[in-house]
GROMACS .gro file of C-alpha atoms in nm:
model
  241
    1UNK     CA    1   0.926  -0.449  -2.953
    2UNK     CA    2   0.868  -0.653  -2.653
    3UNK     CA    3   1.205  -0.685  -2.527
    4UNK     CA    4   1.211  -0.304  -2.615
    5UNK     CA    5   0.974  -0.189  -2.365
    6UNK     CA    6   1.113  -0.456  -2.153
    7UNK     CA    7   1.417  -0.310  -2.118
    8UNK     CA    8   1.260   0.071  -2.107
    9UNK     CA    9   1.017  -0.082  -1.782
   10UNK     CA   10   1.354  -0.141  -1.620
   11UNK     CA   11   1.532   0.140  -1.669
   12UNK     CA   12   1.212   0.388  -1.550
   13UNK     CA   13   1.269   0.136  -1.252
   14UNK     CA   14   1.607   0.203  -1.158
   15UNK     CA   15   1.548   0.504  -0.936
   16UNK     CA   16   1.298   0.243  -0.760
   17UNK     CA   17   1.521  -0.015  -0.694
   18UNK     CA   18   1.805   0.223  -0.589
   19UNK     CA   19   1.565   0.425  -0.359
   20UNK     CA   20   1.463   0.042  -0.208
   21UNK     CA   21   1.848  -0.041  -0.130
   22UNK     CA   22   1.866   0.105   0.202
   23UNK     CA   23   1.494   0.069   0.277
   24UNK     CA   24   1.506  -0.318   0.214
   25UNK     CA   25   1.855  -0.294   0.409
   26UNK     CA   26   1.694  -0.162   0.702
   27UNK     CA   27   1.419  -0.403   0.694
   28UNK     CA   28   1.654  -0.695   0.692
   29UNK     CA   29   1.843  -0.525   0.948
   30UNK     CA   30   1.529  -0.469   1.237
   31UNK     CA   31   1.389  -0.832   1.098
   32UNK     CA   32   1.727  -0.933   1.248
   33UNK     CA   33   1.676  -0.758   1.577
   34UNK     CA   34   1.325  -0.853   1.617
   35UNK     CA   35   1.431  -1.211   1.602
   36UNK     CA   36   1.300  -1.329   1.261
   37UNK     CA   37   1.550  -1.553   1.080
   38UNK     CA   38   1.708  -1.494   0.698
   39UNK     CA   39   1.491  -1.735   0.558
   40UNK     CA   40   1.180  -1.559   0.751
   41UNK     CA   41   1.263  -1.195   0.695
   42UNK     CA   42   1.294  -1.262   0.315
   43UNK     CA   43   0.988  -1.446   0.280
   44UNK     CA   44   0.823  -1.170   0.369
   45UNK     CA   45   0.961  -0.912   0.179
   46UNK     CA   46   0.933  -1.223  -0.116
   47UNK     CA   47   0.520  -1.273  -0.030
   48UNK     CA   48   0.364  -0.962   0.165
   49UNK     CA   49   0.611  -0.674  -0.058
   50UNK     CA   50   0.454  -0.367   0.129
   51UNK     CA   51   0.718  -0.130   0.279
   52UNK     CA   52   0.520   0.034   0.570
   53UNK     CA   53   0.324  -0.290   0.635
   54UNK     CA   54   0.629  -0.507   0.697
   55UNK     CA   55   0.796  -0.243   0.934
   56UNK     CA   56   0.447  -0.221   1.102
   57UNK     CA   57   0.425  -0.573   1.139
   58UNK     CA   58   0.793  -0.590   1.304
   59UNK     CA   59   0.697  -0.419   1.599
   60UNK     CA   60   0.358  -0.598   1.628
   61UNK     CA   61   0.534  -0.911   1.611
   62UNK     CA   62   0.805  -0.806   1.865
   63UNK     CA   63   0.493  -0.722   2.129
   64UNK     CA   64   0.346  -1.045   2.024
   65UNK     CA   65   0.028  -0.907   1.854
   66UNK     CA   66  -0.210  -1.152   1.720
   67UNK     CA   67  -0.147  -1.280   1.380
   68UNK     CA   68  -0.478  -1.240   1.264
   69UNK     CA   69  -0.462  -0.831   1.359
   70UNK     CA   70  -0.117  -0.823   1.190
   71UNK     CA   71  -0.284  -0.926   0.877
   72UNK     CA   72  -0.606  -0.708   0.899
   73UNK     CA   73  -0.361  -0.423   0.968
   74UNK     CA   74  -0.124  -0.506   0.625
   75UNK     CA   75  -0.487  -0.516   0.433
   76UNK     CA   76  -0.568  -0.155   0.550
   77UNK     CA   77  -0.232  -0.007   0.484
   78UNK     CA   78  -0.262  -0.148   0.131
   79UNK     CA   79  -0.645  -0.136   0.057
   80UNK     CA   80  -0.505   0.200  -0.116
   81UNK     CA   81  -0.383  -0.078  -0.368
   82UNK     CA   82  -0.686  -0.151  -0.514
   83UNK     CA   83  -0.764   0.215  -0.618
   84UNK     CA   84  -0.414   0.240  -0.797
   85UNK     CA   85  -0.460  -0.068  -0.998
   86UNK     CA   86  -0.811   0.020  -1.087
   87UNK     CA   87  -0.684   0.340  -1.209
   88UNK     CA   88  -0.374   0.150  -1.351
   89UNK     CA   89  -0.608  -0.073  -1.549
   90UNK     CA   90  -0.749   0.219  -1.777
   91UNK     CA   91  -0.402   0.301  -1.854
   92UNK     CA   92  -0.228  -0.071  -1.950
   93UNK     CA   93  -0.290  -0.196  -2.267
   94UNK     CA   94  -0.549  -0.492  -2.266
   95UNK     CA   95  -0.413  -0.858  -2.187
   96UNK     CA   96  -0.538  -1.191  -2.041
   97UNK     CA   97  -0.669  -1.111  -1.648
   98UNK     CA   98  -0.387  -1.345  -1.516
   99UNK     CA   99  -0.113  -1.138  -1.679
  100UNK     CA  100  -0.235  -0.852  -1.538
  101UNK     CA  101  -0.284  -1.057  -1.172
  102UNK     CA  102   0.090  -1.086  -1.191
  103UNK     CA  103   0.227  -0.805  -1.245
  104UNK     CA  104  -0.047  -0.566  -1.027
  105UNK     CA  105   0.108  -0.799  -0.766
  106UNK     CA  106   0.425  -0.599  -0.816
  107UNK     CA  107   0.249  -0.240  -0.778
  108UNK     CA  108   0.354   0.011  -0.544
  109UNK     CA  109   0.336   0.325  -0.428
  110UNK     CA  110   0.637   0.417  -0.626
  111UNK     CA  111   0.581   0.134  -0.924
  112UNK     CA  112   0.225   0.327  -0.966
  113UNK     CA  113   0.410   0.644  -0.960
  114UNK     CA  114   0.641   0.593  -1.267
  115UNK     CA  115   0.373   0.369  -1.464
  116UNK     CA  116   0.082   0.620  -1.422
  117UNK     CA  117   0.270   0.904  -1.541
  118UNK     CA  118   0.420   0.789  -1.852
  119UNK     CA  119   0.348   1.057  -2.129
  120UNK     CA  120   0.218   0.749  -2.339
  121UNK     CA  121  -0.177   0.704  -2.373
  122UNK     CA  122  -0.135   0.358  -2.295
  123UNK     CA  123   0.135   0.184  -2.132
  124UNK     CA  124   0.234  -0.179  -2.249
  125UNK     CA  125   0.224  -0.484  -2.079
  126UNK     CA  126   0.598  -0.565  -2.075
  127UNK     CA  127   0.672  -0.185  -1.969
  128UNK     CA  128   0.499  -0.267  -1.613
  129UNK     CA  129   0.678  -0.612  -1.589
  130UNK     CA  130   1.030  -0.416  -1.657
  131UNK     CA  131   0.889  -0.165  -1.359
  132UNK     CA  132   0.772  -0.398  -1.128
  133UNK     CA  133   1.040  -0.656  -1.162
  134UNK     CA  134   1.327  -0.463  -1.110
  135UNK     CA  135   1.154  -0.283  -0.769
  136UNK     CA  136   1.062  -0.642  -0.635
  137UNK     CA  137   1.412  -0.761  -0.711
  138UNK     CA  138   1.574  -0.492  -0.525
  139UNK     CA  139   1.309  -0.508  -0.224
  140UNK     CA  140   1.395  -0.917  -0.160
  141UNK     CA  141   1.744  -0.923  -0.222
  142UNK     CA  142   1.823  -0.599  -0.017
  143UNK     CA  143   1.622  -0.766   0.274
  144UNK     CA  144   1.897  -1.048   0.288
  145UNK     CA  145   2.152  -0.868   0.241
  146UNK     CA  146   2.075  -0.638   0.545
  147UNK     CA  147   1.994  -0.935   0.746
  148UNK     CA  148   2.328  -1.042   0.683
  149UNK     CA  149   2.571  -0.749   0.686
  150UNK     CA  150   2.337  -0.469   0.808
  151UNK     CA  151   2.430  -0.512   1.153
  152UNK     CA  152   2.770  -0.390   1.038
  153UNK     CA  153   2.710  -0.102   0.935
  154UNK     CA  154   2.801   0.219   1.058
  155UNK     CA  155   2.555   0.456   1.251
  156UNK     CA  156   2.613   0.790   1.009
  157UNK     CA  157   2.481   0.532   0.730
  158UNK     CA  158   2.219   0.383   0.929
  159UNK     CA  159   2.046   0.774   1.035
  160UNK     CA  160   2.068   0.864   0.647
  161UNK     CA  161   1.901   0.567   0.544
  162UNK     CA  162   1.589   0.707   0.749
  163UNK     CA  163   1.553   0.972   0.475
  164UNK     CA  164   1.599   0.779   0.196
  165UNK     CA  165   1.287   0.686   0.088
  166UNK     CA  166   1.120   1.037   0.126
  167UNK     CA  167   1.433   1.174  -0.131
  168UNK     CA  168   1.329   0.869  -0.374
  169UNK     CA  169   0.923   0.982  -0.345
  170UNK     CA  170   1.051   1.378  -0.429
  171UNK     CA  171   1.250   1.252  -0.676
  172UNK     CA  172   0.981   1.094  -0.862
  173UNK     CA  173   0.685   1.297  -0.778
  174UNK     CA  174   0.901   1.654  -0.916
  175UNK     CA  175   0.923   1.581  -1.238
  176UNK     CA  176   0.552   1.472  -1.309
  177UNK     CA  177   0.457   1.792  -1.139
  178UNK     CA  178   0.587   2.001  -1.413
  179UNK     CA  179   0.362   2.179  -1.647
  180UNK     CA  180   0.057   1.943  -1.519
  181UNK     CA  181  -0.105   2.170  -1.238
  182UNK     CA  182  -0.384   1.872  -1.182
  183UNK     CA  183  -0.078   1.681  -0.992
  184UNK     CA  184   0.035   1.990  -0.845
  185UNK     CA  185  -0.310   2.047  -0.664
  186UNK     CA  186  -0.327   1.660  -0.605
  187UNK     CA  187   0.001   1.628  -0.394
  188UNK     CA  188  -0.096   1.963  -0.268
  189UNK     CA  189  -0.427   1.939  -0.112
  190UNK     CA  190  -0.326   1.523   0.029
  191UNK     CA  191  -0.050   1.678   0.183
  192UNK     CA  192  -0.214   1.945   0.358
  193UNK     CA  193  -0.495   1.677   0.472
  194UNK     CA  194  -0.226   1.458   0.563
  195UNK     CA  195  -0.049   1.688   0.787
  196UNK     CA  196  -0.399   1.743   0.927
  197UNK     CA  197  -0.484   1.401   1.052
  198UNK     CA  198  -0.044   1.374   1.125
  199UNK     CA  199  -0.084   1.652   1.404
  200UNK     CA  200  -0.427   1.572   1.536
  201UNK     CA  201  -0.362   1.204   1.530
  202UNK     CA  202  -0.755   1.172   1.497
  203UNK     CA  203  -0.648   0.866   1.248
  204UNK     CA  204  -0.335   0.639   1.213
  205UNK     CA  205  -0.078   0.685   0.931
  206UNK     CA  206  -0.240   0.419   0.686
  207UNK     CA  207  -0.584   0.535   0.757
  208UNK     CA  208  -0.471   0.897   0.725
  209UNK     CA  209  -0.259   0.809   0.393
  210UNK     CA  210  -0.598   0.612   0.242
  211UNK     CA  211  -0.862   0.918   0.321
  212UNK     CA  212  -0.581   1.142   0.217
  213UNK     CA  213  -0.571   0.971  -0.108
  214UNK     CA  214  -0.902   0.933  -0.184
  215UNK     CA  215  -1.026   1.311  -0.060
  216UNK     CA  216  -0.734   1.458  -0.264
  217UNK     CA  217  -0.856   1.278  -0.585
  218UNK     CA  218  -1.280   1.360  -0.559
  219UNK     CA  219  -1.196   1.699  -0.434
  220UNK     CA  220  -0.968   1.766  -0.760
  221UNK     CA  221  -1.195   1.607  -0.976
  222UNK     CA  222  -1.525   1.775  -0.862
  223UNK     CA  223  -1.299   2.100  -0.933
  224UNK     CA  224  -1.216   2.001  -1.264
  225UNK     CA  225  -1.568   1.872  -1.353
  226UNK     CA  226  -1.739   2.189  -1.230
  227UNK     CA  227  -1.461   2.384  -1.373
  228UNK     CA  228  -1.530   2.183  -1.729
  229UNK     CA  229  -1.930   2.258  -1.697
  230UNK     CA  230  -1.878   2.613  -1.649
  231UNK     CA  231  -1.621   2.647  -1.975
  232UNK     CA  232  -1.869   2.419  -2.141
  233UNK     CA  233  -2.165   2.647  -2.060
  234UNK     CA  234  -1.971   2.972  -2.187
  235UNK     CA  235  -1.895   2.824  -2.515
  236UNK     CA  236  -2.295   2.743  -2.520
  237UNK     CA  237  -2.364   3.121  -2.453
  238UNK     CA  238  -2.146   3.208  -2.711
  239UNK     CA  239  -2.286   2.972  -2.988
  240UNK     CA  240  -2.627   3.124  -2.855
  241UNK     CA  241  -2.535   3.468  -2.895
   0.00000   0.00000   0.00000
């Protein structure tokens, strides 16, 4: 049953780790050009394992920001982290705390994605280590391997890989959108607040991403909470009448 769900965790993690290849790739690639060797560039993507944090940290380690401020900046990108997991942890069936410190270690933006909407009440243990594992995997190796050979590649390949990850994030927020209008209105109304703070640049692209995030969800849910009372004080009428 284990192995079972195993083995389901990383197949629903395939589109992950394929949508990583060129990411990681191009992260191993500018590691290179900012001057970080193999051994460096994959021990980050092996210990830190956040996408936009690692390119942001590139160019603050090319202009020789302090380290201290690099990692203050990777914690704000990521505080978004500890609202997924929280949420995540509602979903997952129960197991020891230090199971679930490992594998939450392996959460994402897109790991979250495929775990939270699995049609299944609860989602099992070895389902997120199939998930995660397979993601990670790709991220690390692909970060060598484009330290190694990305340098070689040609420029057509180079410009697509630029779009890559957006496809990957379409890709797996489409199908969760259908028939489930809650997650329509969610990517909806953080898009259009994104594009607000994007344009006005009143906020930089992790803070926007976070208050995006987290006015998306309490505006949604104060709709669907009022939305509940009211249907909840019409059946009340009724049972009056």
């Amino acid at each position: 049953m284990l192995k079972n769900q195993f083995q389901a965790g990383l197949k629903a993690g395939t589109s992950i780790a394929i949508g990583y290849f060129p990411v990681a790739l191009t992260f191993g690639l500018l590691a290179k050009t900012t001057g970080l060797s193999l051994i460096e560039a994959t021990a980050m993507s092996l210990f830190v394992y956040a996408g936009a944090a690692q390119y942001i940290s590139l160019s603050m380690l090319k202009i020789g920001v302090d380290p201290v401020l690099i990692v203050m900046n990777t914690f704000i990108v990521n505080i978004r982290h500890f609202l997924m997991t929280a949420s995540l942890n509602e979903k997952m069936h129960r197991s020891p705390k230090w199971v679930k410190a490992i594998y939450s270690f392996g959460i994402t933006d897109e790991s979250f994605s495929v775990i939270a909407t699995q049609k299944e009440e609860k989602v099992s243990t070895a389902f997120a280590f199939g998930v995660s594992i397979i993601a990670y995997g790709s991220w690390v190796i692909f970060t060598a391997v484009g330290h190694v050979i990305g340098a070689n590649l040609p420029a057509f390949l180079k410009a697509a890989m630029s779009i890559a990850l957006y496809a990957m994030f379409v890709g797996l927020l489409v199908p969760s959108m259908k028939g489930n209008r809650k997650v329509v209105m969610l990517a909806g109304i953080a898009a259009v607040i994104h594009c607000f703070f994007y344009f006005t640049q009143l906020l930089s692209t992790g803070w926007a991403i976070l208050v995006s995030t987290l006015a998306s969800a309490v505006l949604v849910e104060m709709f669907y909470a009022r939305r509940g009372k009211a249907v909840a004080g019409l059946y009340q009428g009724k049972e009056v009448e």
